[in-house]
Amino acid sequence: MPKTSPRSDWHALSRALHWLIAALILAMAWLGLTMGDLPNGPDKIATYALHKSIGLSVLALAALRLLWRLYAGAPGAVAGTPRWQARIAGVTHVALYALLLALPLSGWLLNSAAGFPLQWFGLFNLPALAGRDEALHALAVQAHELLFWTLAGLVVLHAAAALYHHLFLGDATLARMLPRGWLRAGGNPTPENHDA
Ligand code: HEM
Ligand code: HEM
């Protein structure tokens, strides 16, 4: 992510979108991994519909977040972060944004290729991304699964890095992404800590 802002903390909207999307992804992982085992019936259909509607919401929120990010920029890495670590964090963040868009799009595609209609919380219909196509459906299901596990793996590394910054380096990386006052940075104060 090339653009940095003059701010030393994350804008409230960036923080809100970060944690809202993270919570929705967690709910979506649980829904996605359990819904296939439900007994056939109206509850199963409703659960699939919920998975799709929340997934489309994640797509819209991720697009909004990316646009906001490009407009508002991001604070630079906290003082003292080695260049190589900042680079890895940057590449990971780009990959996370790409997955946040590609994963729901692959869900939309697999739903279209299966020939199923798509609604957002029963309020309006969305167009199909492709016609009914069994081979494409099978491919999109595989892509959906692969993208999900890639996202899950990256999120684990990403969260571990944030916790490492907080617990071992004692800097403001995690504190400045949380709501103000939730967490104080540890014992290695940086100029950014005063804003976090
Ligand atoms: C961030 C968004 C999403 C996440 C985290 C997510 C996650 C998952 C996961 C973990 C599974 C189970 C995969 C497996 O069987 O191992 C799944 C399946 C599925 N997802 Fe999603 N999904 C997302 C978005 C969507 C969207 C937007 C749609 C449709 C519009 C969708 C439609 C489906 C369908 C139909 C299945 C069942 C596929 C099958 O096995 O036939 N998903 N999803
Ligand atoms: C599904 C879960 C998650 C996703 C998709 C996600 C995604 C992202 C993305 C894309 C960024 C980059 C923001 C930008 O440059 O615009 C970011 C930043 C950040 N995330 Fe997450 N995140 C998730 C979960 C977590 C968790 C669980 C933690 C903490 C335990 C965390 C801590 C952070 C922190 C501290 C930053 C700011 C890093 C910095 O200032 O350089 N995230 N996250």
mmCIF file of C-alpha atoms in Angstrom, residues 30-51:
data_model
loop_
_atom_site.group_PDB
_atom_site.id
_atom_site.type_symbol
_atom_site.label_atom_id
_atom_site.label_comp_id
_atom_site.label_asym_id
_atom_site.label_seq_id
_atom_site.Cartn_x
_atom_site.Cartn_y
_atom_site.Cartn_z
ATOM 1 C CA TRP A 30 -18.326 -20.861 10.880
ATOM 2 C CA LEU A 31 -21.419 -20.720 8.624
ATOM 3 C CA GLY A 32 -19.491 -21.965 5.576
ATOM 4 C CA LEU A 33 -17.854 -24.868 7.383
ATOM 5 C CA THR A 34 -21.040 -26.068 9.125
ATOM 6 C CA MET A 35 -23.914 -25.341 6.712
ATOM 7 C CA GLY A 36 -23.166 -28.292 4.402
ATOM 8 C CA ASP A 37 -23.843 -30.762 7.259
ATOM 9 C CA LEU A 38 -27.304 -29.379 8.090
ATOM 10 C CA PRO A 39 -30.232 -31.683 7.296
ATOM 11 C CA ASN A 40 -32.006 -30.758 4.083
ATOM 12 C CA GLY A 41 -34.934 -28.429 4.681
ATOM 13 C CA PRO A 42 -35.922 -24.780 5.092
ATOM 14 C CA ASP A 43 -33.295 -24.125 7.810
ATOM 15 C CA LYS A 44 -30.516 -25.243 5.499
ATOM 16 C CA ILE A 45 -31.805 -23.061 2.674
ATOM 17 C CA ALA A 46 -32.067 -20.085 5.062
ATOM 18 C CA THR A 47 -28.519 -20.676 6.341
ATOM 19 C CA TYR A 48 -27.104 -20.766 2.802
ATOM 20 C CA ALA A 49 -29.039 -17.575 1.999
ATOM 21 C CA LEU A 50 -27.607 -15.933 5.137
ATOM 22 C CA HIS A 51 -24.071 -17.011 4.160
#
